[in-house]
mmCIF file with all atom_site columns, C-alpha atoms in Angstrom:
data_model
loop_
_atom_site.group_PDB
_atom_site.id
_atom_site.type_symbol
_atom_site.label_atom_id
_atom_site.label_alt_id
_atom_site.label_comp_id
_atom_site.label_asym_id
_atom_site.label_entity_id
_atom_site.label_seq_id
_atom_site.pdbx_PDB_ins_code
_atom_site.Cartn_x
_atom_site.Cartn_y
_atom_site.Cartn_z
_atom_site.occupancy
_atom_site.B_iso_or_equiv
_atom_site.pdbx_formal_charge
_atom_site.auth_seq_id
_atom_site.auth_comp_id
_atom_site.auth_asym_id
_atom_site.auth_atom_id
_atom_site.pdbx_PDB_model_num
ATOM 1   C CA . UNK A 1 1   ? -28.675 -3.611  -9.356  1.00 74.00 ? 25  UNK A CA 1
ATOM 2   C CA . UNK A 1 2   ? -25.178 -5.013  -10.898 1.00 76.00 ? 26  UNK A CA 1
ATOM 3   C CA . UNK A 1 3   ? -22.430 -4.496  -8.538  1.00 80.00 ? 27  UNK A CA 1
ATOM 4   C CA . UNK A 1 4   ? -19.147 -2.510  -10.471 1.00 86.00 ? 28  UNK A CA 1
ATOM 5   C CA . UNK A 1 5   ? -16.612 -4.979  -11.267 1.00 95.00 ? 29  UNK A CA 1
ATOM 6   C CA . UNK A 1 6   ? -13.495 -4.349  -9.021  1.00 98.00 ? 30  UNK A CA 1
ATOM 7   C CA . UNK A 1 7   ? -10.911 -2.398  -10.653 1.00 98.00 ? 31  UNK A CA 1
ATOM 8   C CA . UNK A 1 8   ? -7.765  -0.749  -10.823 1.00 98.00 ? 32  UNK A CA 1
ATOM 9   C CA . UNK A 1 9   ? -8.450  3.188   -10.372 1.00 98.00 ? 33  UNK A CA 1
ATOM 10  C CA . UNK A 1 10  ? -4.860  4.506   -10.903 1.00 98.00 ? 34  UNK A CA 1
ATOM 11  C CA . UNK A 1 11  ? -1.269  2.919   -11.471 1.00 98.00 ? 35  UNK A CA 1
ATOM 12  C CA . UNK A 1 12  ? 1.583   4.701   -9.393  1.00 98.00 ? 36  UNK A CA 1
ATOM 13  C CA . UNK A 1 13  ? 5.001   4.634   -9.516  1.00 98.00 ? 37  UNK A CA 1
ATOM 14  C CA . UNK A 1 14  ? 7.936   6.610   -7.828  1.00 96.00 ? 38  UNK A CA 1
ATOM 15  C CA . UNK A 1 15  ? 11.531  6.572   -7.378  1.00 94.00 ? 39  UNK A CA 1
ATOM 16  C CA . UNK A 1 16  ? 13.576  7.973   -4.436  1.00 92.00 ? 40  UNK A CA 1
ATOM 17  C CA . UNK A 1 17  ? 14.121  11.767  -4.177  1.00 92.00 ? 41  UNK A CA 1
ATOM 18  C CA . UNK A 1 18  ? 16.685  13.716  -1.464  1.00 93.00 ? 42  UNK A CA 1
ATOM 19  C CA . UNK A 1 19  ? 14.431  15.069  1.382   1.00 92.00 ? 43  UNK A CA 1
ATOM 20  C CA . UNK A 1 20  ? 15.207  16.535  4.792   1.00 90.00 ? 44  UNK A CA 1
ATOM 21  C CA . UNK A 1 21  ? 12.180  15.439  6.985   1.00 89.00 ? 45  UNK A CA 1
ATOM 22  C CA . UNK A 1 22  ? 13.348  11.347  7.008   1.00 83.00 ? 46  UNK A CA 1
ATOM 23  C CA . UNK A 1 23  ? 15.838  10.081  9.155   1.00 81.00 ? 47  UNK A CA 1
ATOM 24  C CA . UNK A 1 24  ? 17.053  8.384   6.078   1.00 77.00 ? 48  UNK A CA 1
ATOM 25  C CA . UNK A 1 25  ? 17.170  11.503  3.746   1.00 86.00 ? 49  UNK A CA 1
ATOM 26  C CA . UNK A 1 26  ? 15.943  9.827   1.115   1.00 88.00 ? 50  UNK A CA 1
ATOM 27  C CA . UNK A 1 27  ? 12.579  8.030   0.434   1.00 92.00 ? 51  UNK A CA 1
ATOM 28  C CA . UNK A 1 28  ? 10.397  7.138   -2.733  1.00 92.00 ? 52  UNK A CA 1
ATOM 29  C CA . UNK A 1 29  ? 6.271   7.229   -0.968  1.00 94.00 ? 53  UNK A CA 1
ATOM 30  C CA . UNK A 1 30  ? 5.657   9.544   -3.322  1.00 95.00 ? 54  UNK A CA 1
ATOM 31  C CA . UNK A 1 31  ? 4.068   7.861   -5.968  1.00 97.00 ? 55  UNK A CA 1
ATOM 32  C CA . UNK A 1 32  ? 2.149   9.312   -8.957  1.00 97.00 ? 56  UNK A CA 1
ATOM 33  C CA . UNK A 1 33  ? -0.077  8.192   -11.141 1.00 98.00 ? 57  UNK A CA 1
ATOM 34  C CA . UNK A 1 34  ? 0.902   6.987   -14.664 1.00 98.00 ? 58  UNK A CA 1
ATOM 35  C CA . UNK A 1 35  ? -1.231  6.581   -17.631 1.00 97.00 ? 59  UNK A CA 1
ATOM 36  C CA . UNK A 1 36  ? -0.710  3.381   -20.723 1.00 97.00 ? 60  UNK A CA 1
ATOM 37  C CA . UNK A 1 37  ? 0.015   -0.333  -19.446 1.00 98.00 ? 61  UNK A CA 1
ATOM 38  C CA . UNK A 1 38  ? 3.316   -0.461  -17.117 1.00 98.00 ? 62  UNK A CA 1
ATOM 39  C CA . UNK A 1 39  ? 5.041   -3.513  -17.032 1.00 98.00 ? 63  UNK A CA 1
ATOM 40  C CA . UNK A 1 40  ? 5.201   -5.285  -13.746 1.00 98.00 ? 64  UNK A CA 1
ATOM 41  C CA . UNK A 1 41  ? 8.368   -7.682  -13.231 1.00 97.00 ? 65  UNK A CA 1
ATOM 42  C CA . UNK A 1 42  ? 9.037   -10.160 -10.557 1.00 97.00 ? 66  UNK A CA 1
ATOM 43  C CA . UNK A 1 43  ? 10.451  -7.142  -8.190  1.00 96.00 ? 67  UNK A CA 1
ATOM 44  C CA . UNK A 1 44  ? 7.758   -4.297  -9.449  1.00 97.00 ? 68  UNK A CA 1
ATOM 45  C CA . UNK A 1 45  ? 6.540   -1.967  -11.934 1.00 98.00 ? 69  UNK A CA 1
ATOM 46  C CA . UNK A 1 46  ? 8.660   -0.235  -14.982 1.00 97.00 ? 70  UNK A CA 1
ATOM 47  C CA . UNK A 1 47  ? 9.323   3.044   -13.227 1.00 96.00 ? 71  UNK A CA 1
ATOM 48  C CA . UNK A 1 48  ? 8.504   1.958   -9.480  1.00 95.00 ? 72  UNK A CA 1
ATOM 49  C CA . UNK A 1 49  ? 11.830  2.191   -6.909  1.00 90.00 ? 73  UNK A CA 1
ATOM 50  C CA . UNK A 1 50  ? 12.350  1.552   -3.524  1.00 86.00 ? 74  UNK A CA 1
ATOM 51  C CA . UNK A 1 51  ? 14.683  3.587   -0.879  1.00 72.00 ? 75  UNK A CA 1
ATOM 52  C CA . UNK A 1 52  ? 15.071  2.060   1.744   1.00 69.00 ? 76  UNK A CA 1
ATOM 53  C CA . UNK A 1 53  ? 15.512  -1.724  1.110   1.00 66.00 ? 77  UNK A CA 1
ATOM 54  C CA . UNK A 1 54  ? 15.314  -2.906  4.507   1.00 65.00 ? 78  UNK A CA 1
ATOM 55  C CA . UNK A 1 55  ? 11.926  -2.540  4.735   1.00 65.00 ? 79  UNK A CA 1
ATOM 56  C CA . UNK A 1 56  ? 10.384  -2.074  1.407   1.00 72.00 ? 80  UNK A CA 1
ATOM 57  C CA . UNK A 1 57  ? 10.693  -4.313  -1.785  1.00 80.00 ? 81  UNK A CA 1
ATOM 58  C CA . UNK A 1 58  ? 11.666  -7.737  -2.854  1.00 91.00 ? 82  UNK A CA 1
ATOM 59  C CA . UNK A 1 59  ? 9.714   -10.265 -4.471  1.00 95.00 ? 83  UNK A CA 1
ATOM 60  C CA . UNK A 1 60  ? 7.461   -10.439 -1.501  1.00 95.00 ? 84  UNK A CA 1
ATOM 61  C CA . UNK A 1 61  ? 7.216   -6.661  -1.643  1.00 96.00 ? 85  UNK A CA 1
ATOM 62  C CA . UNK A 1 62  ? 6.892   -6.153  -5.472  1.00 97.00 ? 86  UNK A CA 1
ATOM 63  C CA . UNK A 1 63  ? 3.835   -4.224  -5.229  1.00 98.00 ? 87  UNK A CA 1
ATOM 64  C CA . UNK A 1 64  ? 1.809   -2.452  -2.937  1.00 98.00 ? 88  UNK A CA 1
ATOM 65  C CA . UNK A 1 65  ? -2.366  -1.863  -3.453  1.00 98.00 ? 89  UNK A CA 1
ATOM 66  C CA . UNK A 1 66  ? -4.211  0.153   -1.610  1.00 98.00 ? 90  UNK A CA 1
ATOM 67  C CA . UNK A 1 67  ? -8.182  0.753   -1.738  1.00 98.00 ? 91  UNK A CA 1
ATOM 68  C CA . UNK A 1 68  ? -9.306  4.232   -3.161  1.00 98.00 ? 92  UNK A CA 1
ATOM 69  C CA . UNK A 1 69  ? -12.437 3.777   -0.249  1.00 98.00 ? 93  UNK A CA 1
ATOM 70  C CA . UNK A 1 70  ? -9.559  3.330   2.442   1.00 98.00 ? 94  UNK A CA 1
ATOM 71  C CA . UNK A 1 71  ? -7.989  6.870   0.983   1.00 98.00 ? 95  UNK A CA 1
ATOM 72  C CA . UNK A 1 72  ? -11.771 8.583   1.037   1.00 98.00 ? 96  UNK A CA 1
ATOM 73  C CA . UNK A 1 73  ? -11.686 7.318   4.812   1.00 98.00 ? 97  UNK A CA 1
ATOM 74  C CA . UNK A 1 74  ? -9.028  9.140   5.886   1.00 98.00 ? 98  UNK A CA 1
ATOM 75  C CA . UNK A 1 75  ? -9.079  11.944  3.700   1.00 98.00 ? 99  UNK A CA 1
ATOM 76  C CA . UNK A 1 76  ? -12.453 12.595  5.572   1.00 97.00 ? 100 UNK A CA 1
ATOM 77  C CA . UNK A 1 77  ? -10.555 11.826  9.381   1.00 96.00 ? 101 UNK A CA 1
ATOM 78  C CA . UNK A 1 78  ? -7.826  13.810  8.037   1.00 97.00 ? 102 UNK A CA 1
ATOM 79  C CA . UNK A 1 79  ? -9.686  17.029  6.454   1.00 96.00 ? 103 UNK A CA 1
ATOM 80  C CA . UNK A 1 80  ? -8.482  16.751  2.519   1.00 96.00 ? 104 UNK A CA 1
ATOM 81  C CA . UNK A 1 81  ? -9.237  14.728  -0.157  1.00 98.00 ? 105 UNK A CA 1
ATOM 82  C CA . UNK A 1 82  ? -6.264  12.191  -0.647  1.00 98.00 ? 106 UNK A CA 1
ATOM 83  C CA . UNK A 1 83  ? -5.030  11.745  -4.158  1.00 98.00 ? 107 UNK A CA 1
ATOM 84  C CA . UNK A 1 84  ? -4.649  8.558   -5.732  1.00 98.00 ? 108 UNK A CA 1
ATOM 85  C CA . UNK A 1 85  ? -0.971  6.925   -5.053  1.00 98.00 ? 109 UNK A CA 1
ATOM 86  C CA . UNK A 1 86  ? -1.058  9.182   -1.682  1.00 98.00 ? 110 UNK A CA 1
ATOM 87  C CA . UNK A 1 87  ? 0.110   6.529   0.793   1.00 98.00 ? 111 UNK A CA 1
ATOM 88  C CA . UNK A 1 88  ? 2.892   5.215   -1.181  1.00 96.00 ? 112 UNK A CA 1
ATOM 89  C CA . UNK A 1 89  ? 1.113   2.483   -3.019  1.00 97.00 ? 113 UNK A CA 1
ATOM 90  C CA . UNK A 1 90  ? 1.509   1.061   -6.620  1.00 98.00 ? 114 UNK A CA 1
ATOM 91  C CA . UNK A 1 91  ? -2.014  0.233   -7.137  1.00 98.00 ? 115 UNK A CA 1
ATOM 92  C CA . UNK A 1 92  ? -5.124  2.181   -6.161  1.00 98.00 ? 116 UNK A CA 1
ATOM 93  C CA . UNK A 1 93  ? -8.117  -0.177  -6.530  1.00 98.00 ? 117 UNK A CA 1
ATOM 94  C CA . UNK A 1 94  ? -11.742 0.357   -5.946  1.00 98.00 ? 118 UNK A CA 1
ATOM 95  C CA . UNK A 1 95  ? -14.626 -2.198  -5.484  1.00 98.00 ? 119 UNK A CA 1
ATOM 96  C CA . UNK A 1 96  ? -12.757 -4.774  -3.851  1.00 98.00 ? 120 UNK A CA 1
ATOM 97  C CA . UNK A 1 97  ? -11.363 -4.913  0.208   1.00 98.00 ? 121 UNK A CA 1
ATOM 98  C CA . UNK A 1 98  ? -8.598  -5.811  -0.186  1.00 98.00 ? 122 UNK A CA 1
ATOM 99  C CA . UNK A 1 99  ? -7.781  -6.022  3.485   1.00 98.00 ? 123 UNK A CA 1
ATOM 100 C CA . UNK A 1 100 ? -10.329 -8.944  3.554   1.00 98.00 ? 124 UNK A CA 1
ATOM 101 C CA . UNK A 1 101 ? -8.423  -10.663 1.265   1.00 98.00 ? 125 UNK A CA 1
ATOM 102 C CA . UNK A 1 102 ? -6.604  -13.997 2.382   1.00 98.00 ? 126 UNK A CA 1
ATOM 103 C CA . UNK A 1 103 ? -2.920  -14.752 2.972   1.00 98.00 ? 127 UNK A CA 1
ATOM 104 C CA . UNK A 1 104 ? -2.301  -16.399 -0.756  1.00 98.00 ? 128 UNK A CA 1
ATOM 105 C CA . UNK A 1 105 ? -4.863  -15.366 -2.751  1.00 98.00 ? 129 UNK A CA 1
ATOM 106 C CA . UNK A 1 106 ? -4.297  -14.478 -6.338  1.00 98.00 ? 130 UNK A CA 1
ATOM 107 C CA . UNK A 1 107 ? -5.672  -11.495 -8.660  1.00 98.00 ? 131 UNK A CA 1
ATOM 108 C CA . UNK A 1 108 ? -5.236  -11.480 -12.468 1.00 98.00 ? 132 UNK A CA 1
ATOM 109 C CA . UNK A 1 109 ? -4.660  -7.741  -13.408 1.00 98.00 ? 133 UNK A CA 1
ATOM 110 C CA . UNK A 1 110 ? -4.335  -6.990  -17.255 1.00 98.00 ? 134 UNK A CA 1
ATOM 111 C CA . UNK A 1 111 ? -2.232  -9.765  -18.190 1.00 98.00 ? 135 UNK A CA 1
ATOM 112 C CA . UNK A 1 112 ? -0.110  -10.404 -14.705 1.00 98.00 ? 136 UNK A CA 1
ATOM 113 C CA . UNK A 1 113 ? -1.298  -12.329 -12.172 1.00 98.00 ? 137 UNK A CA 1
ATOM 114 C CA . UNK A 1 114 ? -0.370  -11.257 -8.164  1.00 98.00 ? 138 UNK A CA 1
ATOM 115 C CA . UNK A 1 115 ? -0.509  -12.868 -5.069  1.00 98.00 ? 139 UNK A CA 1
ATOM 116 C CA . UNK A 1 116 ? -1.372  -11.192 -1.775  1.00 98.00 ? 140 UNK A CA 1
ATOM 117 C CA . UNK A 1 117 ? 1.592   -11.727 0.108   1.00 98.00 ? 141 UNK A CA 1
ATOM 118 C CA . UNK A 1 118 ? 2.275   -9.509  3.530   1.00 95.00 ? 142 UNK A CA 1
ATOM 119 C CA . UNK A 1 119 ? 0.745   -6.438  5.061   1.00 95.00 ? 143 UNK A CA 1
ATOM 120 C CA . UNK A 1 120 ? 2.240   -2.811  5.247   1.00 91.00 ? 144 UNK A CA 1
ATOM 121 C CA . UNK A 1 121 ? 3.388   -1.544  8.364   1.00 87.00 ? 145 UNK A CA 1
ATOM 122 C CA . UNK A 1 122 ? 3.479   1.845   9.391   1.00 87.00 ? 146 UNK A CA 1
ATOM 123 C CA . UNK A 1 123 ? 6.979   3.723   9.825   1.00 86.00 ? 147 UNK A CA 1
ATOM 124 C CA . UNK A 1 124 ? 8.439   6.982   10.761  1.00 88.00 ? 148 UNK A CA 1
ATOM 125 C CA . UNK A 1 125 ? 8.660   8.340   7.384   1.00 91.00 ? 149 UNK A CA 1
ATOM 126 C CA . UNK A 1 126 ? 4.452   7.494   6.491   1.00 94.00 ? 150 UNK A CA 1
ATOM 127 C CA . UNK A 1 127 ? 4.106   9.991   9.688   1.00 94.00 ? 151 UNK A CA 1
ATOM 128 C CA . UNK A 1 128 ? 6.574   12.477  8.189   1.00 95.00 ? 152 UNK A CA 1
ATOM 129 C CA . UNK A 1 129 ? 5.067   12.248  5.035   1.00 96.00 ? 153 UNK A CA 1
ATOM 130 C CA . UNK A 1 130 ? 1.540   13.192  6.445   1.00 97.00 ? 154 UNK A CA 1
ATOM 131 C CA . UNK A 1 131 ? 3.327   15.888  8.402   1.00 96.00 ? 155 UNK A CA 1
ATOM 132 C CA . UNK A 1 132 ? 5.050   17.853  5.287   1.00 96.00 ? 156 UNK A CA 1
ATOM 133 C CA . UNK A 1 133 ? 1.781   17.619  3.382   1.00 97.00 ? 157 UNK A CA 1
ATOM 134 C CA . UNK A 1 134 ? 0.026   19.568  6.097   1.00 97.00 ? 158 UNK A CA 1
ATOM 135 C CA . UNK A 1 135 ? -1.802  16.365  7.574   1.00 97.00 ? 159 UNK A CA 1
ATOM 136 C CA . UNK A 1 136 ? -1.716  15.861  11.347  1.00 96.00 ? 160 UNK A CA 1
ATOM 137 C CA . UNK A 1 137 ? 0.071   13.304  11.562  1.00 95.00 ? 161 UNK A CA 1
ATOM 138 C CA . UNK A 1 138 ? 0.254   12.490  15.631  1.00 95.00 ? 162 UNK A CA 1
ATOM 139 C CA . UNK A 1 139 ? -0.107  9.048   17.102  1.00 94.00 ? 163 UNK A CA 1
ATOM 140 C CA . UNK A 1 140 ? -0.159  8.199   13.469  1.00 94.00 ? 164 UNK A CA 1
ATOM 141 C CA . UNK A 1 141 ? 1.211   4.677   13.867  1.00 91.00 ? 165 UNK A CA 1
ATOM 142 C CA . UNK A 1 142 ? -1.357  3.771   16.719  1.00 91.00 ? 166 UNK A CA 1
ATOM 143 C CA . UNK A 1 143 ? -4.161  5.698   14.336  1.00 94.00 ? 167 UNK A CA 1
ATOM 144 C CA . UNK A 1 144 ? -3.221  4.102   11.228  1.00 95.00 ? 168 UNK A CA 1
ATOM 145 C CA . UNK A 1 145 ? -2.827  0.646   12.965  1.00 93.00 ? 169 UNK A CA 1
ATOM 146 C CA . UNK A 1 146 ? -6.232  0.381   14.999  1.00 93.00 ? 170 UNK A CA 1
ATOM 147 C CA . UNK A 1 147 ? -7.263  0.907   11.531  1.00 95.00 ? 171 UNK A CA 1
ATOM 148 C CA . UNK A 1 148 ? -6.110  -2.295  10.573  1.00 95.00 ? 172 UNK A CA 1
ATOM 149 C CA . UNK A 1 149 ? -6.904  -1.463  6.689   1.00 97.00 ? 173 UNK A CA 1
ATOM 150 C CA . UNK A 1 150 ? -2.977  -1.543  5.751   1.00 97.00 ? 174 UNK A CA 1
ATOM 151 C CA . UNK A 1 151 ? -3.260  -3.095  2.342   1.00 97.00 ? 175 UNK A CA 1
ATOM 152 C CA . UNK A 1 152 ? -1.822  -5.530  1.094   1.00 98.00 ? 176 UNK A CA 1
ATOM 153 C CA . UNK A 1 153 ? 1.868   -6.402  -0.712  1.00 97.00 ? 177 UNK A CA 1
ATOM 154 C CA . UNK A 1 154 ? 1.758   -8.569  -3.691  1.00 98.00 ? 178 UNK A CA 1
ATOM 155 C CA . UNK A 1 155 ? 4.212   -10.897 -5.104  1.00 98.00 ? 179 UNK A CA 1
ATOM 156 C CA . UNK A 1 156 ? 4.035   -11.285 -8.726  1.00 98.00 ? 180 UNK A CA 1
ATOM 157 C CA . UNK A 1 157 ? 3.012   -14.592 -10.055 1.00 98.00 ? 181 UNK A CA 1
ATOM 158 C CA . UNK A 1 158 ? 3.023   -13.686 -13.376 1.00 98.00 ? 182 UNK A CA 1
ATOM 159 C CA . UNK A 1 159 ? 4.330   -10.812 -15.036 1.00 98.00 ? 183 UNK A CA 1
ATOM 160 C CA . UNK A 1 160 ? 2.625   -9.002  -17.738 1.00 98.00 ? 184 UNK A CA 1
ATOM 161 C CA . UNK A 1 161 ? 0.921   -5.893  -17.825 1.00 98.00 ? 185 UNK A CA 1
ATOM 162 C CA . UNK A 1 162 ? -1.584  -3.381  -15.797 1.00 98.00 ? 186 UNK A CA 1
ATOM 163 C CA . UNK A 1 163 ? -2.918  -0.470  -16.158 1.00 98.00 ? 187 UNK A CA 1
ATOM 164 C CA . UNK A 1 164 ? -5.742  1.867   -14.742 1.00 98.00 ? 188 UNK A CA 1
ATOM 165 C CA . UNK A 1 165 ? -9.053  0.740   -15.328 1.00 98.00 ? 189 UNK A CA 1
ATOM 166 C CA . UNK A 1 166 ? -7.846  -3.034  -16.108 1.00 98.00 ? 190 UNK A CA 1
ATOM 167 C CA . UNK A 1 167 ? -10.118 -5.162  -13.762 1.00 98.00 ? 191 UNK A CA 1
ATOM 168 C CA . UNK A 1 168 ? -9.329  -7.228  -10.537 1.00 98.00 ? 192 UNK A CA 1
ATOM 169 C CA . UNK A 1 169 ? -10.388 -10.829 -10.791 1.00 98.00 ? 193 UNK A CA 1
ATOM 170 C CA . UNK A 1 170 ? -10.322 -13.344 -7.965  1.00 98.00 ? 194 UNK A CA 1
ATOM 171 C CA . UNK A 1 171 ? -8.639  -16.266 -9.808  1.00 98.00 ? 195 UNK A CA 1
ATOM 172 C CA . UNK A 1 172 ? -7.628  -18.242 -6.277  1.00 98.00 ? 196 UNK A CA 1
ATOM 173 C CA . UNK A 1 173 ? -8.468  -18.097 -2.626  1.00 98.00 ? 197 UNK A CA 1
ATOM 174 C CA . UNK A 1 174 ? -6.878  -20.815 -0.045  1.00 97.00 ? 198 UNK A CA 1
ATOM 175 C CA . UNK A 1 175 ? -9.556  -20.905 2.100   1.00 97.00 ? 199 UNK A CA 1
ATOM 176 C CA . UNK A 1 176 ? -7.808  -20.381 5.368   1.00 97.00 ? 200 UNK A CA 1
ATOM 177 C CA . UNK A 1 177 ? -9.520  -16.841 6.653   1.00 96.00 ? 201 UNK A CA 1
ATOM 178 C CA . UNK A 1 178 ? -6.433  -15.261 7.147   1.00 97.00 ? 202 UNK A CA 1
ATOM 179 C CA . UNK A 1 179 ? -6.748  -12.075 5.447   1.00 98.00 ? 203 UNK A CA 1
ATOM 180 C CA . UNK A 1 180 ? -4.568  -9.191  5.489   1.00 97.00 ? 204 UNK A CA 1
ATOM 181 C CA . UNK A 1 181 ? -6.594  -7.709  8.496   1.00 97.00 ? 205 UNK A CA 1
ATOM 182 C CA . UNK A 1 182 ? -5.955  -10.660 10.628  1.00 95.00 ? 206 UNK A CA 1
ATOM 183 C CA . UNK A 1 183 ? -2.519  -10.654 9.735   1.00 95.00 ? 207 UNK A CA 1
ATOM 184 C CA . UNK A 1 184 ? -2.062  -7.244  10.964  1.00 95.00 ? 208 UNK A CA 1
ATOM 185 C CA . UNK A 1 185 ? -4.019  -7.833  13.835  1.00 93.00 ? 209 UNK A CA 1
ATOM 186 C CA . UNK A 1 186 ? -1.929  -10.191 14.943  1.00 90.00 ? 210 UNK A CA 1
ATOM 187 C CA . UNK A 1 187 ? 1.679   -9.193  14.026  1.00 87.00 ? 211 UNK A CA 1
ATOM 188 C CA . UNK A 1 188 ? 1.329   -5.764  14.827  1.00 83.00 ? 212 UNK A CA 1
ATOM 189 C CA . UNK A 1 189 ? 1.835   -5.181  18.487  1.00 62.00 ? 213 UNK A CA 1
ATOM 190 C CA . UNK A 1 190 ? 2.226   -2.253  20.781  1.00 51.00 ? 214 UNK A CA 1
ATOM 191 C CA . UNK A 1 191 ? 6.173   -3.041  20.976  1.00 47.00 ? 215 UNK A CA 1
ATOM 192 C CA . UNK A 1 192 ? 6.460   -3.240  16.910  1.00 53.00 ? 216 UNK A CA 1
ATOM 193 C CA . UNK A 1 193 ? 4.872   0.069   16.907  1.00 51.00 ? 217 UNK A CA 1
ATOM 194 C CA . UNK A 1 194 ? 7.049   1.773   19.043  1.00 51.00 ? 218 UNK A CA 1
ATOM 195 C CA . UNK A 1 195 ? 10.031  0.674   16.560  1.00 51.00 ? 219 UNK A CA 1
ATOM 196 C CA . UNK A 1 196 ? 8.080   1.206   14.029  1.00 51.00 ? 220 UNK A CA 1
ATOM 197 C CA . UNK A 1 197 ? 7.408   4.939   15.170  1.00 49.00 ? 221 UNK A CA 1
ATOM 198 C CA . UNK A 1 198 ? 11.369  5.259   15.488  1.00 44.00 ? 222 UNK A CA 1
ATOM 199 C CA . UNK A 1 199 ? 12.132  3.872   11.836  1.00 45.00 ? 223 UNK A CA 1
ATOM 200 C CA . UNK A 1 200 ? 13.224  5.732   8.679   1.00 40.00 ? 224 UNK A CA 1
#
């Protein structure tokens, strides 16, 4: 049987919108999908904003992926089926973990090329997020980080172009066995959580 090549299932992109339920009134996690090739530039994709800068964006935040199977997961622990985009992230793969991918490694997309480059952390307005979609969204941060499955952000290499159904191919991988899981693992401690429960 022929394993599916891993691929990109949808392209999201968002850009902040006024809410009341963040801290920070303002946030940009909601991300929808977007169909043709989107450009994706040393800080992101055509389209794609950040609110709050602090903690989101950059070069080593340009773009976020996130594993359709990891979405399926918790849309079953979380009683709906999550849409594609749902937890804020630019790219929705499927048939790759991308939480087992190492520190460094590279993926050619369409015509850019990206390097894993950080994990995401969970904050106060993921939980809030959850919470005005009619999710339950308690001990989220503790749920979400026992998980360890965060995803990884990507730094862009090269830029060029992606879109939905464009393939992921491994092009590098250091070698080291520190993948995004580890990393999380080990950055992500009970006293980061707490702040990170508190942050907007």
């Amino acid at each position: 049987m022929v394993t599916p090549a891993p691929i990109v299932v949808s392209v999201n992109v968002g850009t902040p919108r006024e809410v009341s339920w963040t801290r920070g009134r303002r946030t940009a996690i909601q991300k929808d999908p977007v169909t043709g090739r989107v450009a994706v530039r040393s800080l992101g994709l055509d389209g794609d904003q950040v609110s709050n800068r602090k903690h989101h964006g950059g070069v080593d935040k340009a773009v976020y992926a996130f594993a359709r199977e990891d979405l399926d997961l918790w849309g079953r622990e979380l009683g709906r089926d999550l849409p594609d985009g749902f937890f804020g992230e630019n790219l929705t793969t499927s048939g790759i973990d991308v939480n087992e991918a190492e520190i460094g490694e590279r993926w050619l997309i369409g015509s850019a090329e990206l390097e894993v480059a950080g994990i995401r952390t969970p904050c106060q307005t993921f939980s809030s997020w959850l919470r005005v979609n009619g999710l339950d969204n308690r001990g989220w941060a503790r749920r979400f980080s026992e998980a360890a499955r965060p995803g990884p952000y990507l730094r862009v290499v090269v830029e060029g172009e992606v879109a939905a159904g464009d393939e992921i191919r491994v092009v590098h991988r250091p070698g080291h066995g520190v993948t995004v899981s580890a990393m999380f693992r080990r950055l992500v401690s009970k006293s980061v959580l707490a702040t990170r429960e508190l942050e907007s």
